[in-house]
PDB file of C-alpha atoms and ligand atoms in Angstrom:
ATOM      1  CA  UNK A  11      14.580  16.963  -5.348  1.00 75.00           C
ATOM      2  CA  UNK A  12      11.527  14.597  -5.668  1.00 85.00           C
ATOM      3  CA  UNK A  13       8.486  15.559  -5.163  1.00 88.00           C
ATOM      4  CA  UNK A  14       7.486  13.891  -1.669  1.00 96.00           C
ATOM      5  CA  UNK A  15       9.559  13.764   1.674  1.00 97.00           C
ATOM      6  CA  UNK A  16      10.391  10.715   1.871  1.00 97.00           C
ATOM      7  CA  UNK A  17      13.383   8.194   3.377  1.00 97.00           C
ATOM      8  CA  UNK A  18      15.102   6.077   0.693  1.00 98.00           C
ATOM      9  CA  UNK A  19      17.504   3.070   1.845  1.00 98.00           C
ATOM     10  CA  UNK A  20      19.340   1.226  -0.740  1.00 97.00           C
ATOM     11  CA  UNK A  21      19.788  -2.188  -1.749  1.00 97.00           C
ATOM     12  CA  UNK A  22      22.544  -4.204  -0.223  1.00 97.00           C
ATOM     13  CA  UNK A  23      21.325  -7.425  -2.030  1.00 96.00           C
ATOM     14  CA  UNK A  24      21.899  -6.738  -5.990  1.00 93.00           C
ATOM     15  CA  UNK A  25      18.002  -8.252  -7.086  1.00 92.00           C
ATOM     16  CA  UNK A  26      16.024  -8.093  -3.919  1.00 96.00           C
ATOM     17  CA  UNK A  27      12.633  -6.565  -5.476  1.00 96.00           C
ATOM     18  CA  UNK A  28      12.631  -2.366  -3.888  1.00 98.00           C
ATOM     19  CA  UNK A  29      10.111  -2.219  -1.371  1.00 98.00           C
ATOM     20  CA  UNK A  30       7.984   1.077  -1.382  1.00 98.00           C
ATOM     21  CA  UNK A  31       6.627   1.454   2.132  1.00 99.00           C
ATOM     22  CA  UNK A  32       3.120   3.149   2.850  1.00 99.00           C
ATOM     23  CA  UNK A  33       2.301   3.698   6.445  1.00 98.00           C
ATOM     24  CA  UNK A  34      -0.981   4.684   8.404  1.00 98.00           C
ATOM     25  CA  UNK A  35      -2.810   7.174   9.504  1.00 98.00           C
ATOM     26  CA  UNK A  36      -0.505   9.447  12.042  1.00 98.00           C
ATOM     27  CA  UNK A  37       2.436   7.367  10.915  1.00 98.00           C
ATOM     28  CA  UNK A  38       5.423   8.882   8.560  1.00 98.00           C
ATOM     29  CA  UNK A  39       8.131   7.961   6.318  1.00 98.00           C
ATOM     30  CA  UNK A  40      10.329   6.157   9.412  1.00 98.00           C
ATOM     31  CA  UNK A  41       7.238   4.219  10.984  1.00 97.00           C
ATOM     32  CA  UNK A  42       7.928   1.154   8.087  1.00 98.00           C
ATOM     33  CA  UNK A  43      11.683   1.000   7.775  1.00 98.00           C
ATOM     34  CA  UNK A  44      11.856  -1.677  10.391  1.00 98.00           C
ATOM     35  CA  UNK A  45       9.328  -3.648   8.871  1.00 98.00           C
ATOM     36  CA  UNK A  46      10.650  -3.289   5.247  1.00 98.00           C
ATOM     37  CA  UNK A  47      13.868  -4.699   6.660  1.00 98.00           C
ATOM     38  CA  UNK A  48      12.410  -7.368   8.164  1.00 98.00           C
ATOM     39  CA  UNK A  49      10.122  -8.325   5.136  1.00 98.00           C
ATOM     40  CA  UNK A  50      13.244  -8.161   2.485  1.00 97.00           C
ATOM     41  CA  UNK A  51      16.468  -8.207   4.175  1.00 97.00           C
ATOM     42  CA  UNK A  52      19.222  -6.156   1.935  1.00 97.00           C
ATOM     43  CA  UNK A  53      16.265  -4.612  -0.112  1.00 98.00           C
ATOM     44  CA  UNK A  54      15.994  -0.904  -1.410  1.00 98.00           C
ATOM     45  CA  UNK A  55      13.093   0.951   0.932  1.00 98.00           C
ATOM     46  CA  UNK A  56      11.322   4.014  -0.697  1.00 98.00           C
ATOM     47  CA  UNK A  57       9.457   5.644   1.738  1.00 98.00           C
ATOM     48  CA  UNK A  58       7.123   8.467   1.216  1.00 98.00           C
ATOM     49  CA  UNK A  59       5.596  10.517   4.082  1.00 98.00           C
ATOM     50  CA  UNK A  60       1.493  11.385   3.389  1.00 98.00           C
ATOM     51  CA  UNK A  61       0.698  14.884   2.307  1.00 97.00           C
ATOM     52  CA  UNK A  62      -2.429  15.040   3.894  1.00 97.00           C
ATOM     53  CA  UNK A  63      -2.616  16.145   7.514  1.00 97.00           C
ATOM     54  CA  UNK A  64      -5.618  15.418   9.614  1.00 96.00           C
ATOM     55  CA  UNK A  65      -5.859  17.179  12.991  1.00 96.00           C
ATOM     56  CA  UNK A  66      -1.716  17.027  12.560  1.00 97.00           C
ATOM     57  CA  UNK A  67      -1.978  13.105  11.382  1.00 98.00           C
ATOM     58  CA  UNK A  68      -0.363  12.762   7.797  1.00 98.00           C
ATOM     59  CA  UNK A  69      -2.437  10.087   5.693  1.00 98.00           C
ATOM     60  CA  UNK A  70      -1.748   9.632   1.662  1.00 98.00           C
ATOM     61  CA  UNK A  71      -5.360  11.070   1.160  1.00 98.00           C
ATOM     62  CA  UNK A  72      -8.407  13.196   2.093  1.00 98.00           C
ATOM     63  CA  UNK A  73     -11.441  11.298   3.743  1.00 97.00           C
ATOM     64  CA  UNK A  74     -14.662  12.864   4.868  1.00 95.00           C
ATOM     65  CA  UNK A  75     -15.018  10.259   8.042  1.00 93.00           C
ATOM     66  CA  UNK A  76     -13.735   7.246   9.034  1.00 88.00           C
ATOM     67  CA  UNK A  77     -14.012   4.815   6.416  1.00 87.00           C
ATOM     68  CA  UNK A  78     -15.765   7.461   3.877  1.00 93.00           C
ATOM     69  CA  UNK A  79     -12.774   8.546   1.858  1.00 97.00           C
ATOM     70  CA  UNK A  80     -12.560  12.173  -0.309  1.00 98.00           C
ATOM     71  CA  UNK A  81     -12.226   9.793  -3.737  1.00 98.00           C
ATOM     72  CA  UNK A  82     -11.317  12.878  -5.802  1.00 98.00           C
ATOM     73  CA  UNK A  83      -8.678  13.538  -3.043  1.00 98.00           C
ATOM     74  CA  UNK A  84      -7.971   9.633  -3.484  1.00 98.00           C
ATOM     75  CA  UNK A  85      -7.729   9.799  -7.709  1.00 98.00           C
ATOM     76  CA  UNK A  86      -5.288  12.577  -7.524  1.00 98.00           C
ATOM     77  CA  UNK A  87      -3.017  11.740  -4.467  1.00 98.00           C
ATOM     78  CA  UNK A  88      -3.367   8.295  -5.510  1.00 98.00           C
ATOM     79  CA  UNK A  89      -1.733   9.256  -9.266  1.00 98.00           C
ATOM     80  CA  UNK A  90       0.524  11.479  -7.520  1.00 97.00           C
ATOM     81  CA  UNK A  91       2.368   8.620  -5.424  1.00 98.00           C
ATOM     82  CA  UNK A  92       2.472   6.836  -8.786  1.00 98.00           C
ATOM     83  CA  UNK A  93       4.388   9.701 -10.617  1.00 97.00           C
ATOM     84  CA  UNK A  94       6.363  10.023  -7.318  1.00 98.00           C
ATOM     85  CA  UNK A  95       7.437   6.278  -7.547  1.00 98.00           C
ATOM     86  CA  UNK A  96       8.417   6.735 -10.961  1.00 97.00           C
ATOM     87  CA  UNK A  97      10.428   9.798 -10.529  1.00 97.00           C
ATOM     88  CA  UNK A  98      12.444   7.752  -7.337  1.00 97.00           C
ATOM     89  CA  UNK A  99      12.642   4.975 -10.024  1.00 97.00           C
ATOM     90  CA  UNK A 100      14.849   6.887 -12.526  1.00 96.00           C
ATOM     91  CA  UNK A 101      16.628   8.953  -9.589  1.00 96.00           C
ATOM     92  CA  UNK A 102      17.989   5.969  -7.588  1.00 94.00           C
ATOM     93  CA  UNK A 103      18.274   3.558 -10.343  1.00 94.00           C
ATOM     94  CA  UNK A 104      15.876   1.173  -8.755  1.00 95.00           C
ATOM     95  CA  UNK A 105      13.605  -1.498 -10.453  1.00 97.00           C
ATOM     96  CA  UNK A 106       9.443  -1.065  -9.787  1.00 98.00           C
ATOM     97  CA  UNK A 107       8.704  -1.474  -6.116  1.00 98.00           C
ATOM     98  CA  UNK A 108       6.527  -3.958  -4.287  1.00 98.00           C
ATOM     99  CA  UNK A 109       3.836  -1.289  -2.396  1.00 99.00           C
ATOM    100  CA  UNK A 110       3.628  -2.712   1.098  1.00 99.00           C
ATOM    101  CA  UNK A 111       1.116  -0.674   2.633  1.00 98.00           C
ATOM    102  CA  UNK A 112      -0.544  -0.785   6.278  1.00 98.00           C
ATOM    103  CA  UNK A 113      -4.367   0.781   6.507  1.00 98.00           C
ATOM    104  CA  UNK A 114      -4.461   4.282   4.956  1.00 98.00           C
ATOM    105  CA  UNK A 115      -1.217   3.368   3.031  1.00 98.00           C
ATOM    106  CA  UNK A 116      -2.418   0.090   1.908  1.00 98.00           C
ATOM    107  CA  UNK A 117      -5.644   1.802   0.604  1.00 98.00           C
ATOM    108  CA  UNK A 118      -3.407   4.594  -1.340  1.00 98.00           C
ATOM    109  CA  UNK A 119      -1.914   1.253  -2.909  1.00 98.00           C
ATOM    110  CA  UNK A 120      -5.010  -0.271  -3.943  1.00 98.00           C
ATOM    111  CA  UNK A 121      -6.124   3.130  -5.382  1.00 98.00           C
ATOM    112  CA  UNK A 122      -2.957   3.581  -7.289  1.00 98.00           C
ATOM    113  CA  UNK A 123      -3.154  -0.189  -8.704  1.00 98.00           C
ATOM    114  CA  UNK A 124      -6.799  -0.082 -10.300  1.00 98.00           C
ATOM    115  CA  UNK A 125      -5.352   3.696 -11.699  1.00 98.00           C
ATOM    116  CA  UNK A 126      -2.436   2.450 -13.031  1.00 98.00           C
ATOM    117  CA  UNK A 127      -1.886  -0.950 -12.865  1.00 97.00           C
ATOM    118  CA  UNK A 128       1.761  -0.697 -14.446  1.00 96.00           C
ATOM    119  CA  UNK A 129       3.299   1.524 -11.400  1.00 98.00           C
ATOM    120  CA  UNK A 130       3.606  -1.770  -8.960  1.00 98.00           C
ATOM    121  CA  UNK A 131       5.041  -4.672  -9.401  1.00 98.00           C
ATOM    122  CA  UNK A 132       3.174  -6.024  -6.870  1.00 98.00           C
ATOM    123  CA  UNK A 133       1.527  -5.335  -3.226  1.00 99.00           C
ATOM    124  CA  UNK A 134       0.878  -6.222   0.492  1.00 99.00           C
ATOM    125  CA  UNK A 135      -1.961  -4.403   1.542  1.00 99.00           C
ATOM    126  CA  UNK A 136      -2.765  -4.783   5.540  1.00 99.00           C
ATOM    127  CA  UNK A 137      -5.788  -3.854   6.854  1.00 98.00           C
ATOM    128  CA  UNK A 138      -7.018  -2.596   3.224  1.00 98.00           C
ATOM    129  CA  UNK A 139     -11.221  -1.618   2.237  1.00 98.00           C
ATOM    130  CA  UNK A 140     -12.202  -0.918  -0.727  1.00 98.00           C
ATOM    131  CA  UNK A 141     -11.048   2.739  -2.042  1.00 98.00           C
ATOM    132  CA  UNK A 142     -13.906   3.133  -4.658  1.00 98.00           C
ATOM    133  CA  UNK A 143     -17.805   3.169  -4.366  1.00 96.00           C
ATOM    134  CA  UNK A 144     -17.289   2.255  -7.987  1.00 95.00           C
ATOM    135  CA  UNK A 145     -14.189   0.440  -8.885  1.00 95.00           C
ATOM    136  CA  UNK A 146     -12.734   1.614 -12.366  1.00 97.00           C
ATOM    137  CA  UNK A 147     -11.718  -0.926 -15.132  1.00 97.00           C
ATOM    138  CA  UNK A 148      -8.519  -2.299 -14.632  1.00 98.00           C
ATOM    139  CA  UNK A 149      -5.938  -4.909 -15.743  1.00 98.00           C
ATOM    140  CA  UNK A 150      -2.833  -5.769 -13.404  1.00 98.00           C
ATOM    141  CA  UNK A 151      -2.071  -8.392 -15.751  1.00 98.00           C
ATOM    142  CA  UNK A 152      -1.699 -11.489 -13.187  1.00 98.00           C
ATOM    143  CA  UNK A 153       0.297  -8.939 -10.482  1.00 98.00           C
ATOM    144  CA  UNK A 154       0.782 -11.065  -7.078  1.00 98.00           C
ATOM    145  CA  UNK A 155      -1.252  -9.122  -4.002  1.00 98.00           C
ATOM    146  CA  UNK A 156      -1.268 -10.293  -1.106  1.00 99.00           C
ATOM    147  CA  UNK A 157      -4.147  -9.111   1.067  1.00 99.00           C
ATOM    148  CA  UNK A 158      -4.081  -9.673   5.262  1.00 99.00           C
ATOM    149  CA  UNK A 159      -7.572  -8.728   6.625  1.00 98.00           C
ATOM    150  CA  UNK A 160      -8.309  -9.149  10.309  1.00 98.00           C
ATOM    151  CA  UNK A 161     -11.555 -10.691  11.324  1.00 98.00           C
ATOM    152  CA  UNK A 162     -11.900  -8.286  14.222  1.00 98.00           C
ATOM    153  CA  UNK A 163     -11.121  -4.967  13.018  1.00 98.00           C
ATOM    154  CA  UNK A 164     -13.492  -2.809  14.062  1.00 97.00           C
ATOM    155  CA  UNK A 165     -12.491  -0.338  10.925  1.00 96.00           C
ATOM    156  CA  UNK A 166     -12.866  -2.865   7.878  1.00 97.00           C
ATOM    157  CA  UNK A 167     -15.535  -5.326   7.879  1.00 97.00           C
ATOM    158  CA  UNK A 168     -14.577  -8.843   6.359  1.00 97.00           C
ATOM    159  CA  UNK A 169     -17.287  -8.247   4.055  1.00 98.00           C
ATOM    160  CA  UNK A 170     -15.578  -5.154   2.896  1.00 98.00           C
ATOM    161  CA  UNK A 171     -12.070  -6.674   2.747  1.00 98.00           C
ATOM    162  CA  UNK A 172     -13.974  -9.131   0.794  1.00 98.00           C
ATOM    163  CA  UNK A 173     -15.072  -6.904  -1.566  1.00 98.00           C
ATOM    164  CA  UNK A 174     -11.623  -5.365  -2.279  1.00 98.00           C
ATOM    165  CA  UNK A 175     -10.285  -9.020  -3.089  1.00 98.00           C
ATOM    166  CA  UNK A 176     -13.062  -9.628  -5.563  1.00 98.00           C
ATOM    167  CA  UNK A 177     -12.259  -6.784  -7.349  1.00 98.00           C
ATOM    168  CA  UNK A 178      -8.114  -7.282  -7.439  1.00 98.00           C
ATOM    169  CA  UNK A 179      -9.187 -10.520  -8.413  1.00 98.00           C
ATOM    170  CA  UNK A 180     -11.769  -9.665 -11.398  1.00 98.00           C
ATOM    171  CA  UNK A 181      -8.692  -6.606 -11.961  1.00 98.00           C
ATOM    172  CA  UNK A 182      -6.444  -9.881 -12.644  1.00 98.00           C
ATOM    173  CA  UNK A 183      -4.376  -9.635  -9.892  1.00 98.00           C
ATOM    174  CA  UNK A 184      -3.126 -13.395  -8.879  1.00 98.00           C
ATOM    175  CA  UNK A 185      -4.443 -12.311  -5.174  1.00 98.00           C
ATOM    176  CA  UNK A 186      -3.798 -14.253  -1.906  1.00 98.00           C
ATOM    177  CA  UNK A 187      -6.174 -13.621   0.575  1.00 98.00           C
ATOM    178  CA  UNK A 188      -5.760 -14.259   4.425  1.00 98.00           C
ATOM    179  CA  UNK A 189      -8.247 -12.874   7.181  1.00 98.00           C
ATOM    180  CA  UNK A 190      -6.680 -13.734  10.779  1.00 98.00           C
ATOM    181  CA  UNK A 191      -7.530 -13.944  13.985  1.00 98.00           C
ATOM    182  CA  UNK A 192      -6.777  -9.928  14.603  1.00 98.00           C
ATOM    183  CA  UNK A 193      -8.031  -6.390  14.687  1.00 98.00           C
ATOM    184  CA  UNK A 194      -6.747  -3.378  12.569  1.00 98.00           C
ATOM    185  CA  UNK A 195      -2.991  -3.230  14.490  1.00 98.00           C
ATOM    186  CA  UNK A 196      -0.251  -5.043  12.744  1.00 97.00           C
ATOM    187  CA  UNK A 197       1.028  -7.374  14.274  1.00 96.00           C
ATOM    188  CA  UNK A 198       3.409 -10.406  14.258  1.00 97.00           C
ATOM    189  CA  UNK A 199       1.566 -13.066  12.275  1.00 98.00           C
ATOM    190  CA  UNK A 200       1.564 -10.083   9.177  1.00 98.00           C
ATOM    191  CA  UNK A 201       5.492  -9.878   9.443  1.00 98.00           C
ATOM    192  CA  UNK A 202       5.626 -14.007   9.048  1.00 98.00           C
ATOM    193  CA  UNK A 203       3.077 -14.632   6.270  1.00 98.00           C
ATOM    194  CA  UNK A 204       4.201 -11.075   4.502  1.00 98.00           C
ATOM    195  CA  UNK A 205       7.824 -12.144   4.575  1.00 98.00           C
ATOM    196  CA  UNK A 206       7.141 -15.745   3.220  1.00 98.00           C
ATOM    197  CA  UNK A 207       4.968 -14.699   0.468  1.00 98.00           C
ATOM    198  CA  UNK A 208       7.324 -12.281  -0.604  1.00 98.00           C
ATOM    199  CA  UNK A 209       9.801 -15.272  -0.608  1.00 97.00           C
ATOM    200  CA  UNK A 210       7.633 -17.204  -2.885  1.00 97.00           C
ATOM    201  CA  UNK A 211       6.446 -15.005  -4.888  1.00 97.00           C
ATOM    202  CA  UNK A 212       9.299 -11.927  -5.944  1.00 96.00           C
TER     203      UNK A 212
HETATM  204  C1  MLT B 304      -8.453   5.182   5.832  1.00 86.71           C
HETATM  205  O1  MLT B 304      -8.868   6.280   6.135  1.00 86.71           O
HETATM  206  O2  MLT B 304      -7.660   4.972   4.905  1.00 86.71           O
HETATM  207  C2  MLT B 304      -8.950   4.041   6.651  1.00 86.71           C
HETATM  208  O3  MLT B 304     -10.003   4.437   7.456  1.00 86.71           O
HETATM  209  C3  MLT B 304      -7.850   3.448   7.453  1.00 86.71           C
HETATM  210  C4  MLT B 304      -7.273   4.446   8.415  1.00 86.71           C
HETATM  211  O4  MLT B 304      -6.428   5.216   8.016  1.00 86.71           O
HETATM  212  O5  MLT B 304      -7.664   4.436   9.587  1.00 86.71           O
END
């Protein structure tokens, strides 16, 4: 068995990039199948439930308050989900995975990427902040990230989210970066300028 629960739908288009699905805090491995099939129609979806519980909410890592993440939590889990996508990888015969995470999931992503830059193919983070004080060294090699910020949410301020697209950017991601007219909930205009980047870009 691998090594996190998790909800794996196959491909029904033969090329459609996977889409590895990373939801938010209290969410779980169904919350993002919906979305998934929305973003990528016919497209394999691997996704992995958190393994962290917080007063009964799962989350991919450990934070000490809201917005002041565990980071040794966050190195480890964060590796984890790589070796996790890997092993899924080899067992369903799938090609790497587009991360599409939403808040806590998104930030798992962004961990993971400036870890190991090789484990994604590529990622839409919503609602990411930085995951590092201090960013490691990375190279993603001209990886497409998409990053959708909200100019009202009350959890990540747009200079943070600004922040975490420098540092993609200097990390040599080829990043696009949109802040809209939102808070921290997902919403509609995500699902339209997730789904055409994807388009473009994969
Ligand atoms: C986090 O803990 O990853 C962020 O505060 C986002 C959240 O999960 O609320």
């Amino acid at each position: 068995d691998l090594s996190m629960i998790h909800r794996f739908i196959p491909a029904t288009v033969e090329g459609a990039t996977p889409l590895l699905l990373l939801h938010g805090t209290g969410g779980d491995e169904s919350d993002l199948l919906g979305l998934g099939g929305l973003l990528s129609p016919g497209a394999a979806l691997l996704s992995p439930r958190g393994q962290v519980l917080e007063n009964g909410m799962p989350r991919f890592f450990r934070r000490l308050a809201e917005g002041v993440f565990d980071e040794a939590d966050l190195r480890q889990r964060a590796l984890e989900l790589g070796a996790f996508v890997e092993e899924a990888q080899e067992h369903h015969g799938m090609a790497r995975p587009v991360a599409v995470g939403f808040s806590n999931g998104a930030n798992v992503a962004s961990a993971l990427m400036m870890l190991d830059p090789t484990k994604l193919a590529g990622a839409i983070l919503i609602r990411a902040m930085v995951p590092f004080a201090e960013p490691p060294a990375f190279d993603l090699g001209g990886a497409q990230v998409l990053l959708l910020s909200g100019g009202m949410d009350p959890i990540v301020p747009t200079d943070n989210a600004a922040r975490l697209a420098r540092q993609l950017q200097e990390g040599g991601a080829r990043l696009t970066h949109e802040v809209l007219p939102t808070g921290h909930g997902l919403g509609q205009m995500d699902l339209v300028i997730a789904r055409e980047w994807l388009a473009a870009s994969f």
